Short mmCIF file of C-alpha atoms and ligand atoms in Angstrom, two decimals:
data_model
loop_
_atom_site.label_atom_id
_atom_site.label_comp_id
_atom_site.label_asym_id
_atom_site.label_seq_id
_atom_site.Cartn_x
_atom_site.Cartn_y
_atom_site.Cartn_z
CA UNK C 200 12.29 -0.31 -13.18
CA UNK C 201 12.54 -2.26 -10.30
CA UNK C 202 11.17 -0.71 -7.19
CA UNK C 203 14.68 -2.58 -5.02
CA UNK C 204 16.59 -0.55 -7.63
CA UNK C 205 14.60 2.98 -6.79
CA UNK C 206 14.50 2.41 -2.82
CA UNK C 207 18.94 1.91 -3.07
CA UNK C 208 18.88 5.28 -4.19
CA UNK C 209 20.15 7.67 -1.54
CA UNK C 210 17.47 10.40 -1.72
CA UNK C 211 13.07 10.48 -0.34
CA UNK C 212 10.89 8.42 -2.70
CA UNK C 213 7.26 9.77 -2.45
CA UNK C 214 4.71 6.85 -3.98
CA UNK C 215 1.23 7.03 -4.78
CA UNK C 216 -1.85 4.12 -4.46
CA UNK C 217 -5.10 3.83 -6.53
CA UNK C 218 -7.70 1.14 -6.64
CA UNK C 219 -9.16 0.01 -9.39
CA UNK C 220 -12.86 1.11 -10.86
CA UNK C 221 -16.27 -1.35 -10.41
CA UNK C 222 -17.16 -1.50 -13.62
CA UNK C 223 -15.82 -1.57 -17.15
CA UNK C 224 -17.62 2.12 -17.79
CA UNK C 225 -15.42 3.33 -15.28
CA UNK C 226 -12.48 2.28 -16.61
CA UNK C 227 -11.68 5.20 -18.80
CA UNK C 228 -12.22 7.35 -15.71
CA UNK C 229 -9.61 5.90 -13.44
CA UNK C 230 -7.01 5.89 -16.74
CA UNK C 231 -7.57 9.92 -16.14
CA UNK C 232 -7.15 9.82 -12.59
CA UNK C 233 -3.77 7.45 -13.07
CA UNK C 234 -2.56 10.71 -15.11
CA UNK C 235 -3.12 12.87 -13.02
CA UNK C 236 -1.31 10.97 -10.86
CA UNK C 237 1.04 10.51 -12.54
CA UNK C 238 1.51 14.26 -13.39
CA UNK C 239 2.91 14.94 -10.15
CA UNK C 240 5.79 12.80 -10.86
CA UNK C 241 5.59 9.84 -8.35
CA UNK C 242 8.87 7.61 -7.78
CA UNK C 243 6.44 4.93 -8.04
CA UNK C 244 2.75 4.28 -8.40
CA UNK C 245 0.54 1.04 -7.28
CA UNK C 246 -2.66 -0.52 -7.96
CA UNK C 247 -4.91 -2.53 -5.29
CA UNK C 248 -5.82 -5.78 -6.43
CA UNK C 249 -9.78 -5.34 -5.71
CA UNK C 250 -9.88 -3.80 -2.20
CA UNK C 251 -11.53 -0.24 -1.46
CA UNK C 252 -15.10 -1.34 -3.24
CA UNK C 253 -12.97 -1.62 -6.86
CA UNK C 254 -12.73 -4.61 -8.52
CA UNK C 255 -9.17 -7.15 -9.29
CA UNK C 256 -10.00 -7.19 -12.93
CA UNK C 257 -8.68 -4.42 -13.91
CA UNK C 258 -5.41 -3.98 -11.59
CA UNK C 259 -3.30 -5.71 -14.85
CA UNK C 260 -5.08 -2.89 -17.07
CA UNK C 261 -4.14 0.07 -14.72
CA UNK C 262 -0.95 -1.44 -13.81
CA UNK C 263 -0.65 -1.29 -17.90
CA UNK C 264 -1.82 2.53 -17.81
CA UNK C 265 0.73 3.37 -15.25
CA UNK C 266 3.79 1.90 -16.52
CA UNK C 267 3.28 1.92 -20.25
CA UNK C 268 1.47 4.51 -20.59
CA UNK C 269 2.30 7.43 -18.47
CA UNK C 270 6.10 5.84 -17.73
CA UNK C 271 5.83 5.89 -14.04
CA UNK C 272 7.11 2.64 -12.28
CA UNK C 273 4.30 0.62 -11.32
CA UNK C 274 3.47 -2.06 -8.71
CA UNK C 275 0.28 -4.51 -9.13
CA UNK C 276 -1.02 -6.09 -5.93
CA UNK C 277 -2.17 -9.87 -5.76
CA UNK C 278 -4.17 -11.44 -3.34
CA UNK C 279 -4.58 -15.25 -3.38
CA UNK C 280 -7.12 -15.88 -0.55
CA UNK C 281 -10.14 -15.51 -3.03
CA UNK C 282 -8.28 -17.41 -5.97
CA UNK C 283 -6.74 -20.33 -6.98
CA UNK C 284 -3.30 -21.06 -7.71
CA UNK C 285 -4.44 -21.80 -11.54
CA UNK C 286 -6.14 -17.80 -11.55
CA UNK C 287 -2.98 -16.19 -9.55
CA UNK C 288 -0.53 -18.07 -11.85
CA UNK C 289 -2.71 -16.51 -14.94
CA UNK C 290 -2.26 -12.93 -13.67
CA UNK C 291 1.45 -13.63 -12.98
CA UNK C 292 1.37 -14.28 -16.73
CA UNK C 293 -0.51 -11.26 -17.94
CA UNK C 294 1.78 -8.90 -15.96
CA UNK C 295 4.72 -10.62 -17.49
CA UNK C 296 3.50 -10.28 -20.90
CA UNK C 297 2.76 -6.28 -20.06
CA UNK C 298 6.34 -5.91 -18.58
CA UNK C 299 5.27 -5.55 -15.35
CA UNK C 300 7.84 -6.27 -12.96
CA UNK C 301 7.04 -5.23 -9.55
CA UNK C 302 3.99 -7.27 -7.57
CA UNK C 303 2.88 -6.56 -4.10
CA UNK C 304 2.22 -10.34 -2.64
CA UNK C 305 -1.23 -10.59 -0.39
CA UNK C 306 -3.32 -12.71 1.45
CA UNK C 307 -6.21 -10.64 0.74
CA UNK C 308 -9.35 -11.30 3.39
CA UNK C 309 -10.42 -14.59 3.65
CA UNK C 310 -13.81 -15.51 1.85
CA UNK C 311 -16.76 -15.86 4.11
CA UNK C 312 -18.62 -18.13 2.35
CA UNK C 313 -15.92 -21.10 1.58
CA UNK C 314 -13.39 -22.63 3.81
CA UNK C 315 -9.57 -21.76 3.52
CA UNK C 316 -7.19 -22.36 2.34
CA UNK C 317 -8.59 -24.34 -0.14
CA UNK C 318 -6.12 -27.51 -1.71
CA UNK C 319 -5.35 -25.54 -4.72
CA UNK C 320 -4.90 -22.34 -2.89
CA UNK C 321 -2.29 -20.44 -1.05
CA UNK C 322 -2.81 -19.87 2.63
CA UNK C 323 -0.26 -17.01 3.20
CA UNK C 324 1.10 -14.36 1.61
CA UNK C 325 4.91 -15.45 1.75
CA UNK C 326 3.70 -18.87 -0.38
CA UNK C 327 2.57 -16.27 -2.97
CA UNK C 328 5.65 -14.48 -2.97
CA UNK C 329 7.99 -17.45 -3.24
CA UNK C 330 5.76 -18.45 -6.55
CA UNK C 331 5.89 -15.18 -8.16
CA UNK C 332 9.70 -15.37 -7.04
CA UNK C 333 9.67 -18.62 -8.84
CA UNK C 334 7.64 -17.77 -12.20
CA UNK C 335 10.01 -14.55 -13.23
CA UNK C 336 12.27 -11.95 -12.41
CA UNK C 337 10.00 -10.38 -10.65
CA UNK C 338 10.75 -7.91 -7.22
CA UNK C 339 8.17 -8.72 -4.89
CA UNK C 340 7.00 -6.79 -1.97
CA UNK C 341 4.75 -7.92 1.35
CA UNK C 342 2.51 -5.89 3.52
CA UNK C 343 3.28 -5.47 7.34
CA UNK C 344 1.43 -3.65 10.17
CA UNK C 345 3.10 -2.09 12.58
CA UNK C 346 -0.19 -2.37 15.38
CA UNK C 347 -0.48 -5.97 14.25
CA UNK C 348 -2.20 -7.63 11.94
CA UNK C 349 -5.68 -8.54 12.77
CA UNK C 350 -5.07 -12.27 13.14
CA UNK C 351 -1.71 -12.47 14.66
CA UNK C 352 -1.68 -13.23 18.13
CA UNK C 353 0.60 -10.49 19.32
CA UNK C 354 3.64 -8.52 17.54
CA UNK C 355 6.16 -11.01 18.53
CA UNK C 356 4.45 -13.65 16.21
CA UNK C 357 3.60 -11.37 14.28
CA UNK C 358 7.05 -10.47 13.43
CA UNK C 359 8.42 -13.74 13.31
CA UNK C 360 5.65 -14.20 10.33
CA UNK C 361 7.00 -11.04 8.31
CA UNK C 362 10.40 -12.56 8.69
CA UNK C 363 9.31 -15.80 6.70
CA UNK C 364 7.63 -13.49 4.66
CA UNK C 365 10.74 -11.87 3.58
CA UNK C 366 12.57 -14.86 3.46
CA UNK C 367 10.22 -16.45 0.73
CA UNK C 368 11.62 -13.39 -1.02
CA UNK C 369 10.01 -10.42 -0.44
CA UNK C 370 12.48 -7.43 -1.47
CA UNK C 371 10.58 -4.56 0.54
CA UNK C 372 7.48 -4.19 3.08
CA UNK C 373 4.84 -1.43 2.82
CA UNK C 374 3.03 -0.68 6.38
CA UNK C 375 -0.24 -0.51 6.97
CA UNK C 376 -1.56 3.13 7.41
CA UNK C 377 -0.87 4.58 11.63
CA UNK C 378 -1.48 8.35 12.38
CA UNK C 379 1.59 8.21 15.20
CA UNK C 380 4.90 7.61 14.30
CA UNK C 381 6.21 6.51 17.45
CA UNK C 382 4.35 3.58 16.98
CA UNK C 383 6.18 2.87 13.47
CA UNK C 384 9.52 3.68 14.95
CA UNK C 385 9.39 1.09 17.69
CA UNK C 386 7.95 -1.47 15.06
CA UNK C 387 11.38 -0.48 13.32
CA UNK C 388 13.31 -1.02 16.06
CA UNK C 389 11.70 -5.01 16.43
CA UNK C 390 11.90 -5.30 12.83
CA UNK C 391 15.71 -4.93 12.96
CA UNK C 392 16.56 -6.42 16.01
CA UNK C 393 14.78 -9.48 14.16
CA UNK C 394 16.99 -8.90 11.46
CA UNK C 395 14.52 -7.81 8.93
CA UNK C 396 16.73 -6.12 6.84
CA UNK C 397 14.45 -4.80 3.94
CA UNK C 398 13.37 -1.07 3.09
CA UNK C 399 10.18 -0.72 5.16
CA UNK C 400 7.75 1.86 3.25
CA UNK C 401 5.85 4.07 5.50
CA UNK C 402 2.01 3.81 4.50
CA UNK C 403 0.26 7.70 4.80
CA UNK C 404 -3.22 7.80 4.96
CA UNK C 405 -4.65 11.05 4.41
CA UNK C 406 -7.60 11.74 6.09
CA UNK C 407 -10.02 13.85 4.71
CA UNK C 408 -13.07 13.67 5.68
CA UNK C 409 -14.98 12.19 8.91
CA UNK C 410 -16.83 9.48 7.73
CA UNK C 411 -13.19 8.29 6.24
CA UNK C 412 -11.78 8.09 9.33
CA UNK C 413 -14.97 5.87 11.02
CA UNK C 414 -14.74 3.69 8.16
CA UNK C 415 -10.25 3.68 8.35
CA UNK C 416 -10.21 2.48 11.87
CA UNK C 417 -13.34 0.34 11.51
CA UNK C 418 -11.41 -1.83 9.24
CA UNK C 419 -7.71 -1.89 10.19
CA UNK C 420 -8.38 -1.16 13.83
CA UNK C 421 -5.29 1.73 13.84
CA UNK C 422 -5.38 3.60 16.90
CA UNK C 423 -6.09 7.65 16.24
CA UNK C 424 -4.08 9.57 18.76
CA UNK C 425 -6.04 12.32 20.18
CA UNK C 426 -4.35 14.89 18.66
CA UNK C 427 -5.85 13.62 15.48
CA UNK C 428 -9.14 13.01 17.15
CA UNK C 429 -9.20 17.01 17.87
CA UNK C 430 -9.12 17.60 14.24
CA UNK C 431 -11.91 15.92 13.59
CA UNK C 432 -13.72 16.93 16.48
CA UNK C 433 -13.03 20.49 15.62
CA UNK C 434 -13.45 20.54 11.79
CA UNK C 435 -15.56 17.08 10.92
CA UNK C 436 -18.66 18.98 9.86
CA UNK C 437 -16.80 21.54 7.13
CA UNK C 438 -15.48 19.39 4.68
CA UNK C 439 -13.23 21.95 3.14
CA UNK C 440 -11.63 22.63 6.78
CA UNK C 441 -11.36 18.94 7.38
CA UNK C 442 -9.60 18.28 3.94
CA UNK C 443 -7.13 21.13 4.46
CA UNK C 444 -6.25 19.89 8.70
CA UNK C 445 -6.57 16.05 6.83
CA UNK C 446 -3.93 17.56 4.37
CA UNK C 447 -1.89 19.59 6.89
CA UNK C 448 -1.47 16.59 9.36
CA UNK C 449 -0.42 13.95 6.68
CA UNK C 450 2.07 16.38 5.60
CA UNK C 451 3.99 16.74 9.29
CA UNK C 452 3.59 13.47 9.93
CA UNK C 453 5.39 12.54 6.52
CA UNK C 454 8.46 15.18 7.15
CA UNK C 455 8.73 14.06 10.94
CA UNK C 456 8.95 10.63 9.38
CA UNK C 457 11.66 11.85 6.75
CA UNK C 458 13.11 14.06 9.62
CA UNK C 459 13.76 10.42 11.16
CA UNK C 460 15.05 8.81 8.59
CA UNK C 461 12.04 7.16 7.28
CA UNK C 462 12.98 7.95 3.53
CA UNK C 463 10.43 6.12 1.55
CA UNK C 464 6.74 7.23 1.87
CA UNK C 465 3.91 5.40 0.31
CA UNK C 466 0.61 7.41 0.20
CA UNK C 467 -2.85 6.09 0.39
CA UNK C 468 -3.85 8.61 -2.15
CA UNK C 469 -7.32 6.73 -2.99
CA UNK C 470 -7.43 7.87 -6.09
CA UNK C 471 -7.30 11.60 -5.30
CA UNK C 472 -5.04 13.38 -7.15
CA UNK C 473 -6.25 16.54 -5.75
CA UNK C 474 -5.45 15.66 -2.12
CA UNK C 475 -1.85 14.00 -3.80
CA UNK C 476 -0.75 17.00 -5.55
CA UNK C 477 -1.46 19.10 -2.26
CA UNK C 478 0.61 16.88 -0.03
CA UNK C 479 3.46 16.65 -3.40
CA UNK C 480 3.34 20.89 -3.29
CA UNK C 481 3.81 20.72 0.44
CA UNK C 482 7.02 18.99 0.09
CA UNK C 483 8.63 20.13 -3.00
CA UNK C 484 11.63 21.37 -0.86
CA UNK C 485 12.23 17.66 0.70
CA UNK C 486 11.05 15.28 -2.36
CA UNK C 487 12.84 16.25 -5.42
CA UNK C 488 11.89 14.45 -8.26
P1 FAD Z 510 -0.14 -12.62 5.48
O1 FAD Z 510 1.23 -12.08 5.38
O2 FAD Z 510 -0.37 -13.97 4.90
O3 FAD Z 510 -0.58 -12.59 7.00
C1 FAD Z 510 -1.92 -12.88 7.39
C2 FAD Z 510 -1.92 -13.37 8.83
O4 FAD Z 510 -1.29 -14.65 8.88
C3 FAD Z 510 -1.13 -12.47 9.79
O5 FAD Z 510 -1.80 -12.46 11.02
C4 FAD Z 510 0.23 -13.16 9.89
O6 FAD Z 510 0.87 -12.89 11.13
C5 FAD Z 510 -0.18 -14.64 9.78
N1 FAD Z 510 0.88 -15.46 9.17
C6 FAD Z 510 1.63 -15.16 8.08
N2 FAD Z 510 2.48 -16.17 7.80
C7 FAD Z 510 2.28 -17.13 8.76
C8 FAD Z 510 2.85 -18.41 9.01
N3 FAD Z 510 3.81 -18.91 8.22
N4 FAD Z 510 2.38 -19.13 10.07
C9 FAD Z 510 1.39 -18.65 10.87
N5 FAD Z 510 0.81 -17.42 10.67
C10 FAD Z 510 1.25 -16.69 9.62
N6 FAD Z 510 -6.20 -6.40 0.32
C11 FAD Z 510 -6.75 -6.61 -0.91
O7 FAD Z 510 -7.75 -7.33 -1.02
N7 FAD Z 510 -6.21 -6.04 -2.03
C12 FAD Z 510 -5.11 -5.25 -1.99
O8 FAD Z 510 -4.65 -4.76 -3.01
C13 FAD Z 510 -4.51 -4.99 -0.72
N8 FAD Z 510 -3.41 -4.21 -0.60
C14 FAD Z 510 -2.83 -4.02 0.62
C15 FAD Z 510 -1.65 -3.25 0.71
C16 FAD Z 510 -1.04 -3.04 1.95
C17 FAD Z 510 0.22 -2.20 2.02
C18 FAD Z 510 -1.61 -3.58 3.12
C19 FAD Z 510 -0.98 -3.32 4.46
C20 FAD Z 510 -2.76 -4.36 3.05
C21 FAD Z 510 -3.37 -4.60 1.79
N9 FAD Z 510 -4.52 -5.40 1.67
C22 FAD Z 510 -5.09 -5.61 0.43
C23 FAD Z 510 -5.13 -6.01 2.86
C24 FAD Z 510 -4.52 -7.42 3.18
O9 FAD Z 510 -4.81 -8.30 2.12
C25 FAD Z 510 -5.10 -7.89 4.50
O10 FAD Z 510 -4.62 -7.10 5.54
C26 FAD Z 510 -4.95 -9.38 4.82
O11 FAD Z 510 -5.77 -9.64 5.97
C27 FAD Z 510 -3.55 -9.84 5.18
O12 FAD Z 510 -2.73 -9.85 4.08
P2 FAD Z 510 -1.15 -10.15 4.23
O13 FAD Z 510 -0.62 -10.18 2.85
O14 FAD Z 510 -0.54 -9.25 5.20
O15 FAD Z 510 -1.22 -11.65 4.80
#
């Protein structure tokens, strides 16, 4: 099913993310975490292309796994920065041929080690999206960050890049993980004046353990209000406290979104069902399945 189709619907999606495994001999292991995943009954469920120390070579396979297997809708990233158009055009192919019909459309980081964009690559994600728009029926998604992306020189730009983005034909936007709403609401409230008119997915990070969070704002620089900061603080060095507070504050922060009218959650369950089905339990009042 097509995740534009599930988002219309007037009631709270809840959506899961996994990464894919390193190796090959890993690959049966991360089939079992996608069901346990799955077991909880997700509205939808995605796979990373690469990212999170996994590797792209086996999104197509768990995207597979996902959909096929365990029936839940599923949605395969793509990155293009470290590909060419010939490779990203042959994975467009192989998720066609597995029925596959949702992709997430990335950059990805660019490669240190070769200049980009390369002639026969894609420099942003929006040109990605308007080929996978063009090679299939296909609903694409883009990525957007409410504190900015990295590279954009400040959130006015920045939004008048998701705006091509969504012209090339992206059909929602998943944020980047933030531990305050308020700074997701008033990145709402620019999105819309912009007239960005797509379902925006909230991205929820849970956060349990310290070294997590180092490594979180290390690489996408998202501010940690103090509140959260506390936790940690407080419960950093007993990981079963931390996992529970890690647990408890992705929870409020999740129903204060809903509470707000943010109806579709996307969480960064990296590939923990444990921490998942805690979160799922906490809400089974608010997300019915
Ligand atoms: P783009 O949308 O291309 O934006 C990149 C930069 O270029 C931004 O600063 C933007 O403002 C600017 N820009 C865009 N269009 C234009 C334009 N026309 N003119 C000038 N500037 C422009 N990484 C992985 O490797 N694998 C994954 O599976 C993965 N999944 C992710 C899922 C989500 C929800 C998010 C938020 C990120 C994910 N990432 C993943 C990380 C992502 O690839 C990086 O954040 C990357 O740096 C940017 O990707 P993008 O698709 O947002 O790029």
């Amino acid at each position: 099913m097509k995740i534009s189709e599930i988002l219309k619907q007037d009631k709270v999606t809840l959506s899961c993310e996994l990464f894919p495994p390193k190796k090959w001999s890993q690959l049966e292991d991360a089939k079992l975490t996608v069901k346990k995943m799955a077991e909880l009954k997700p509205s939808f469920m995605s796979i990373t292309y690469g990212a999170s120390g996994g590797t792209s070579e086996y999104t197509v396979d768990l995207a597979n796994e996902i959909q096929n297997v365990n029936g839940i809708p599923a949605i395969a990233h793509l990155t293009c920065a470290s590909s060419s158009k010939e490779k990203v055009d042959e994975v467009i192919g192989q998720l066609k041929a597995n029925k596959i019909e949702n992709i997430l459309a990335l950059r990805g980081d660019i490669p240190e080690d070769a200049p980009f964009p390369r002639p026969n690559q894609y420099k942003y994600a929006s040109e990605l999206a308007a080929q996978i728009k063009a090679s299939g029926d296909f609903c694409v998604g883009g990525a957007c960050y409410p504190e900015g992306h990295p590279e954009a020189p400040g959130i006015v730009q920045e939004i008048e890049n998701l705006k091509k983005k969504v012209e090339a034909g992206c059909e929602f936007l998943t944020t980047q993980m933030f531990f305050d709403n308020s700074i997701l609401y008033s990145f709402l409230y620019r999105t819309q004046k912009k007239g960005i008119d797509v379902p925006v997915i909230a991205g929820i990070m849970p956060v349990t353990n310290a070294n997590q969070m180092k490594r979180i704002v290390g690489l996408s620089g998202s501010m940690v209000p103090q509140k959260f900061r506390s936790i940690v603080d407080r419960f950093g060095d007993d990981p079963a406290a931390m996992k529970q507070a890690g647990i408890a504050y992705a929870t409020e922060q999740i129903i204060d979104l809903i509470a707000n009218g943010v109806k579709n959650i996307h969480i960064y369950t990296m590939n923990k069902p444990d921490v998942a089905g805690k979160i799922f339990d906490n809400l089974s009042s608010i997300y019915i399945r």
